[in-house]
PDB file of C-alpha atoms in Angstrom:
ATOM      1  CA  MET N   1       0.000   0.000   0.000  1.00  0.00           C
ATOM      2  CA  ASN N   2       1.472   3.347  -0.961  1.00  0.00           C
ATOM      3  CA  PHE N   3       1.609   6.447   1.178  1.00  0.00           C
ATOM      4  CA  SER N   4      -1.227   8.253  -0.610  1.00  0.00           C
ATOM      5  CA  THR N   5      -3.576   5.341  -0.035  1.00  0.00           C
ATOM      6  CA  ALA N   6      -2.599   5.192   3.630  1.00  0.00           C
ATOM      7  CA  LEU N   7      -3.244   8.885   4.114  1.00  0.00           C
ATOM      8  CA  VAL N   8      -6.593   8.625   2.378  1.00  0.00           C
ATOM      9  CA  MET N   9      -7.589   5.751   4.658  1.00  0.00           C
ATOM     10  CA  ALA N  10      -6.572   7.671   7.772  1.00  0.00           C
ATOM     11  CA  ALA N  11      -8.464  10.756   6.642  1.00  0.00           C
ATOM     12  CA  TRP N  12     -11.567   8.805   5.753  1.00  0.00           C
ATOM     13  CA  LEU N  13     -11.612   7.058   9.126  1.00  0.00           C
ATOM     14  CA  ALA N  14     -11.105  10.313  11.002  1.00  0.00           C
ATOM     15  CA  PHE N  15     -13.926  12.051   9.163  1.00  0.00           C
ATOM     16  CA  ALA N  16     -16.276   9.067   9.025  1.00  0.00           C
ATOM     17  CA  PHE N  17     -16.075   7.997  12.637  1.00  0.00           C
ATOM     18  CA  GLY N  18     -15.289  11.202  14.508  1.00  0.00           C
ATOM     19  CA  GLN N  19     -17.910  12.338  16.982  1.00  0.00           C
ATOM     20  CA  THR N  20     -18.832  15.905  17.645  1.00  0.00           C
ATOM     21  CA  GLN N  21     -19.292  17.065  21.159  1.00  0.00           C
ATOM     22  CA  GLU N  22     -20.670  19.973  23.086  1.00  0.00           C
ATOM     23  CA  VAL N  23     -19.398  21.069  26.457  1.00  0.00           C
ATOM     24  CA  GLN N  24     -22.320  21.570  28.792  1.00  0.00           C
ATOM     25  CA  GLN N  25     -22.442  24.913  30.538  1.00  0.00           C
ATOM     26  CA  PRO N  26     -23.036  24.773  34.297  1.00  0.00           C
ATOM     27  CA  VAL N  27     -26.445  25.887  35.517  1.00  0.00           C
ATOM     28  CA  ALA N  28     -26.402  28.915  37.828  1.00  0.00           C
ATOM     29  CA  THR N  29     -28.231  26.988  40.599  1.00  0.00           C
ATOM     30  CA  GLU N  30     -25.611  24.233  40.915  1.00  0.00           C
ATOM     31  CA  THR N  31     -24.204  23.199  44.257  1.00  0.00           C
ATOM     32  CA  PRO N  32     -20.419  23.378  44.794  1.00  0.00           C
ATOM     33  CA  ALA N  33     -20.194  19.578  44.365  1.00  0.00           C
ATOM     34  CA  GLN N  34     -22.032  19.773  41.038  1.00  0.00           C
ATOM     35  CA  LYS N  35     -19.740  22.594  39.873  1.00  0.00           C
ATOM     36  CA  THR N  36     -16.697  20.472  40.742  1.00  0.00           C
ATOM     37  CA  ALA N  37     -18.115  17.491  38.834  1.00  0.00           C
ATOM     38  CA  ALA N  38     -18.898  19.682  35.808  1.00  0.00           C
ATOM     39  CA  SER N  39     -15.388  21.129  35.938  1.00  0.00           C
ATOM     40  CA  GLU N  40     -13.832  17.648  36.102  1.00  0.00           C
ATOM     41  CA  LYS N  41     -15.986  16.509  33.171  1.00  0.00           C
ATOM     42  CA  SER N  42     -14.895  19.515  31.092  1.00  0.00           C
ATOM     43  CA  GLU N  43     -11.245  18.823  31.930  1.00  0.00           C
ATOM     44  CA  THR N  44     -11.643  15.183  30.927  1.00  0.00           C
ATOM     45  CA  THR N  45     -13.198  16.240  27.612  1.00  0.00           C
ATOM     46  CA  ALA N  46     -10.382  18.723  26.975  1.00  0.00           C
ATOM     47  CA  ARG N  47      -7.774  15.994  27.534  1.00  0.00           C
ATOM     48  CA  GLY N  48      -9.249  13.915  24.739  1.00  0.00           C
ATOM     49  CA  LYS N  49     -11.934  11.815  26.364  1.00  0.00           C
ATOM     50  CA  LEU N  50     -15.516  12.127  25.265  1.00  0.00           C
ATOM     51  CA  ASN N  51     -18.269  13.804  27.226  1.00  0.00           C
ATOM     52  CA  ASP N  52     -19.829  10.972  29.259  1.00  0.00           C
ATOM     53  CA  ALA N  53     -23.346  12.229  28.467  1.00  0.00           C
ATOM     54  CA  GLU N  54     -22.812  11.636  24.732  1.00  0.00           C
ATOM     55  CA  TYR N  55     -20.288   8.820  24.531  1.00  0.00           C
ATOM     56  CA  LYS N  56     -21.549   5.375  23.555  1.00  0.00           C
ATOM     57  CA  ILE N  57     -19.560   2.608  25.204  1.00  0.00           C
ATOM     58  CA  GLY N  58     -17.935   0.138  22.826  1.00  0.00           C
ATOM     59  CA  PRO N  59     -16.048  -3.171  22.929  1.00  0.00           C
ATOM     60  CA  GLN N  60     -12.531  -2.966  24.413  1.00  0.00           C
ATOM     61  CA  ASP N  61     -13.288   0.235  26.339  1.00  0.00           C
ATOM     62  CA  VAL N  62     -12.340   0.122  30.028  1.00  0.00           C
ATOM     63  CA  LEU N  63     -14.957   1.333  32.500  1.00  0.00           C
ATOM     64  CA  ARG N  64     -14.732   2.371  36.130  1.00  0.00           C
ATOM     65  CA  ILE N  65     -17.814   1.217  38.063  1.00  0.00           C
ATOM     66  CA  ASP N  66     -18.248   2.793  41.500  1.00  0.00           C
ATOM     67  CA  VAL N  67     -21.050   1.811  43.865  1.00  0.00           C
ATOM     68  CA  TRP N  68     -21.248   4.211  46.797  1.00  0.00           C
ATOM     69  CA  LYS N  69     -20.315   2.535  50.111  1.00  0.00           C
ATOM     70  CA  GLU N  70     -19.875  -0.842  48.372  1.00  0.00           C
ATOM     71  CA  ALA N  71     -16.137  -1.164  47.703  1.00  0.00           C
ATOM     72  CA  GLU N  72     -16.349  -4.903  46.989  1.00  0.00           C
ATOM     73  CA  VAL N  73     -18.601  -4.238  43.977  1.00  0.00           C
ATOM     74  CA  SER N  74     -16.674  -1.193  42.695  1.00  0.00           C
ATOM     75  CA  ARG N  75     -13.968  -1.932  40.120  1.00  0.00           C
ATOM     76  CA  ALA N  76     -12.458  -1.281  36.705  1.00  0.00           C
ATOM     77  CA  VAL N  77     -13.864  -3.599  34.040  1.00  0.00           C
ATOM     78  CA  PRO N  78     -13.064  -4.104  30.363  1.00  0.00           C
ATOM     79  CA  VAL N  79     -15.896  -4.294  27.851  1.00  0.00           C
ATOM     80  CA  ARG N  80     -15.614  -7.690  26.174  1.00  0.00           C
ATOM     81  CA  PRO N  81     -15.811  -8.146  22.389  1.00  0.00           C
ATOM     82  CA  ASP N  82     -19.461  -9.206  22.792  1.00  0.00           C
ATOM     83  CA  GLY N  83     -20.194  -5.798  24.388  1.00  0.00           C
ATOM     84  CA  LYS N  84     -20.778  -7.114  27.909  1.00  0.00           C
ATOM     85  CA  ILE N  85     -19.070  -6.554  31.241  1.00  0.00           C
ATOM     86  CA  SER N  86     -18.917  -8.951  34.186  1.00  0.00           C
ATOM     87  CA  LEU N  87     -19.833  -7.703  37.647  1.00  0.00           C
ATOM     88  CA  PRO N  88     -20.245  -9.396  41.028  1.00  0.00           C
ATOM     89  CA  LEU N  89     -23.887 -10.205  41.839  1.00  0.00           C
ATOM     90  CA  LEU N  90     -25.067  -9.304  38.324  1.00  0.00           C
ATOM     91  CA  ASN N  91     -22.818 -11.517  36.180  1.00  0.00           C
ATOM     92  CA  ASP N  92     -22.945 -10.318  32.550  1.00  0.00           C
ATOM     93  CA  VAL N  93     -24.370  -6.868  31.778  1.00  0.00           C
ATOM     94  CA  GLN N  94     -24.731  -5.402  28.274  1.00  0.00           C
ATOM     95  CA  ALA N  95     -22.630  -2.221  28.120  1.00  0.00           C
ATOM     96  CA  ALA N  96     -21.808  -1.569  24.452  1.00  0.00           C
ATOM     97  CA  GLY N  97     -24.182   0.877  22.811  1.00  0.00           C
ATOM     98  CA  LEU N  98     -25.154   2.552  26.093  1.00  0.00           C
ATOM     99  CA  THR N  99     -23.962   5.841  27.527  1.00  0.00           C
ATOM    100  CA  PRO N 100     -22.269   5.689  30.949  1.00  0.00           C
ATOM    101  CA  MET N 101     -25.406   7.250  32.482  1.00  0.00           C
ATOM    102  CA  GLN N 102     -27.651   4.589  30.916  1.00  0.00           C
ATOM    103  CA  LEU N 103     -25.329   1.825  32.122  1.00  0.00           C
ATOM    104  CA  SER N 104     -25.356   3.341  35.641  1.00  0.00           C
ATOM    105  CA  THR N 105     -29.145   3.015  35.656  1.00  0.00           C
ATOM    106  CA  VAL N 106     -29.050  -0.590  34.388  1.00  0.00           C
ATOM    107  CA  ILE N 107     -26.511  -1.594  37.050  1.00  0.00           C
ATOM    108  CA  ALA N 108     -28.371   0.234  39.838  1.00  0.00           C
ATOM    109  CA  ASP N 109     -31.641  -1.465  38.839  1.00  0.00           C
ATOM    110  CA  GLY N 110     -29.924  -4.871  38.946  1.00  0.00           C
ATOM    111  CA  LEU N 111     -28.300  -4.189  42.318  1.00  0.00           C
ATOM    112  CA  LYS N 112     -31.644  -3.207  43.903  1.00  0.00           C
ATOM    113  CA  LYS N 113     -32.267  -6.944  44.421  1.00  0.00           C
ATOM    114  CA  PHE N 114     -29.257  -7.065  46.750  1.00  0.00           C
ATOM    115  CA  MET N 115     -29.013  -3.611  48.376  1.00  0.00           C
ATOM    116  CA  ASN N 116     -31.143  -0.590  49.206  1.00  0.00           C
ATOM    117  CA  ASP N 117     -30.975   2.368  46.811  1.00  0.00           C
ATOM    118  CA  PRO N 118     -27.590   1.657  45.189  1.00  0.00           C
ATOM    119  CA  GLN N 119     -25.827   4.768  43.887  1.00  0.00           C
ATOM    120  CA  VAL N 120     -23.803   3.790  40.810  1.00  0.00           C
ATOM    121  CA  THR N 121     -21.350   5.893  38.824  1.00  0.00           C
ATOM    122  CA  VAL N 122     -19.893   4.684  35.523  1.00  0.00           C
ATOM    123  CA  SER N 123     -16.987   6.467  33.878  1.00  0.00           C
ATOM    124  CA  VAL N 124     -14.954   5.577  30.811  1.00  0.00           C
ATOM    125  CA  SER N 125     -11.315   5.325  31.869  1.00  0.00           C
ATOM    126  CA  GLU N 126      -9.965   4.129  28.499  1.00  0.00           C
ATOM    127  CA  ILE N 127     -11.473   4.612  25.045  1.00  0.00           C
ATOM    128  CA  ASN N 128     -10.322   1.676  22.942  1.00  0.00           C
ATOM    129  CA  SER N 129     -13.354   0.974  20.760  1.00  0.00           C
ATOM    130  CA  ARG N 130     -12.767   3.734  18.217  1.00  0.00           C
ATOM    131  CA  ARG N 131      -9.533   3.314  16.331  1.00  0.00           C
ATOM    132  CA  ILE N 132      -7.914   4.563  13.177  1.00  0.00           C
ATOM    133  CA  TYR N 133      -5.251   2.816  11.156  1.00  0.00           C
ATOM    134  CA  VAL N 134      -2.313   4.676   9.692  1.00  0.00           C
ATOM    135  CA  THR N 135      -0.123   2.784   7.237  1.00  0.00           C
ATOM    136  CA  GLY N 136       2.340   3.661   4.531  1.00  0.00           C
ATOM    137  CA  GLU N 137       5.472   5.784   4.798  1.00  0.00           C
ATOM    138  CA  VAL N 138       5.075   6.772   8.445  1.00  0.00           C
ATOM    139  CA  ALA N 139       7.398   6.142  11.394  1.00  0.00           C
ATOM    140  CA  ARG N 140       5.029   3.833  13.331  1.00  0.00           C
ATOM    141  CA  ALA N 141       2.254   2.344  11.226  1.00  0.00           C
ATOM    142  CA  GLY N 142      -0.597   0.790  13.170  1.00  0.00           C
ATOM    143  CA  ALA N 143      -3.819   1.325  15.077  1.00  0.00           C
ATOM    144  CA  PHE N 144      -4.339   4.448  17.176  1.00  0.00           C
ATOM    145  CA  PRO N 145      -7.263   5.679  19.311  1.00  0.00           C
ATOM    146  CA  LEU N 146      -9.648   8.013  17.506  1.00  0.00           C
ATOM    147  CA  LEU N 147      -9.986  11.019  19.779  1.00  0.00           C
ATOM    148  CA  PRO N 148     -12.814  13.561  19.578  1.00  0.00           C
ATOM    149  CA  ASN N 149     -12.338  16.153  16.844  1.00  0.00           C
ATOM    150  CA  MET N 150      -9.122  14.450  15.714  1.00  0.00           C
ATOM    151  CA  THR N 151      -7.672  15.863  12.508  1.00  0.00           C
ATOM    152  CA  VAL N 152      -5.710  14.049   9.818  1.00  0.00           C
ATOM    153  CA  LEU N 153      -2.588  15.913  10.947  1.00  0.00           C
ATOM    154  CA  GLN N 154      -3.090  14.674  14.504  1.00  0.00           C
ATOM    155  CA  ALA N 155      -3.567  11.116  13.217  1.00  0.00           C
ATOM    156  CA  LEU N 156      -0.310  11.349  11.291  1.00  0.00           C
ATOM    157  CA  SER N 157       1.430  12.798  14.345  1.00  0.00           C
ATOM    158  CA  SER N 158       0.202   9.824  16.387  1.00  0.00           C
ATOM    159  CA  SER N 159       2.079   7.585  13.963  1.00  0.00           C
ATOM    160  CA  GLY N 160       5.310   9.534  14.364  1.00  0.00           C
ATOM    161  CA  GLY N 161       5.036  11.512  11.145  1.00  0.00           C
ATOM    162  CA  PHE N 162       6.344  10.846   7.666  1.00  0.00           C
ATOM    163  CA  THR N 163       9.471   8.914   6.788  1.00  0.00           C
ATOM    164  CA  GLN N 164      12.087  10.306   4.431  1.00  0.00           C
ATOM    165  CA  PHE N 165      10.561   8.239   1.610  1.00  0.00           C
ATOM    166  CA  ALA N 166       7.063   9.763   1.816  1.00  0.00           C
ATOM    167  CA  LYS N 167       5.911  11.545  -1.339  1.00  0.00           C
ATOM    168  CA  LEU N 168       4.399  14.632   0.233  1.00  0.00           C
ATOM    169  CA  LYS N 169       3.198  16.072  -3.093  1.00  0.00           C
ATOM    170  CA  ASN N 170       0.959  13.043  -3.709  1.00  0.00           C
ATOM    171  CA  ILE N 171      -1.260  13.607  -0.667  1.00  0.00           C
ATOM    172  CA  TYR N 172      -5.014  13.953  -0.939  1.00  0.00           C
ATOM    173  CA  VAL N 173      -7.985  13.360   1.336  1.00  0.00           C
ATOM    174  CA  LEU N 174     -11.066  11.328   0.512  1.00  0.00           C
ATOM    175  CA  ARG N 175     -14.189  12.453   2.285  1.00  0.00           C
ATOM    176  CA  ILE N 176     -17.709  11.099   2.178  1.00  0.00           C
ATOM    177  CA  GLU N 177     -20.461  13.715   2.103  1.00  0.00           C
ATOM    178  CA  TYR N 178     -24.117  12.936   1.448  1.00  0.00           C
ATOM    179  CA  GLY N 179     -23.161   9.387   0.505  1.00  0.00           C
ATOM    180  CA  LYS N 180     -20.696  10.460  -2.198  1.00  0.00           C
ATOM    181  CA  GLN N 181     -16.927  10.238  -2.085  1.00  0.00           C
ATOM    182  CA  MET N 182     -15.068  13.520  -2.666  1.00  0.00           C
ATOM    183  CA  LYS N 183     -11.353  13.880  -3.371  1.00  0.00           C
ATOM    184  CA  LEU N 184      -9.821  16.960  -1.783  1.00  0.00           C
ATOM    185  CA  PRO N 185      -6.376  18.181  -2.925  1.00  0.00           C
TER     186      PRO N 185
END
């Protein structure tokens, strides 16, 4: 596969699978604890993780499940290829396709059989389900995590940049808009 093809593939993946996000503005009537949580969520989003309210969990992601005052149930769990996670008391729980908030509700509902009013928090500690592949005349070809709003330049930087053999004048981007493929110089 030549460099131009590799760049086109990286660009297509970045544009096709990138998610947009909005940072939620804090409401004026928030408590100090809510303001801290909103601030932490904004910081997490700025560092490259997705806003938990919008992010759909996928296979190979790693989740942090915290059940208030129940340390033996709280843990980090990987999402298996079948989209499920394994938890004490509940066994297998479908996680892929849900937001962390939706999964919190599912887990809390399941735990109600074993404890009174369980308070469950789910956070995504590692995003591994969305990946791009950069190949061709780059320093480190391979799979890389697709971060929110990632550009083609950032994808190439993830791979260590071009080698000395890359033909930089043969670069173009393929983009799909309205179901049609467009070639951009």
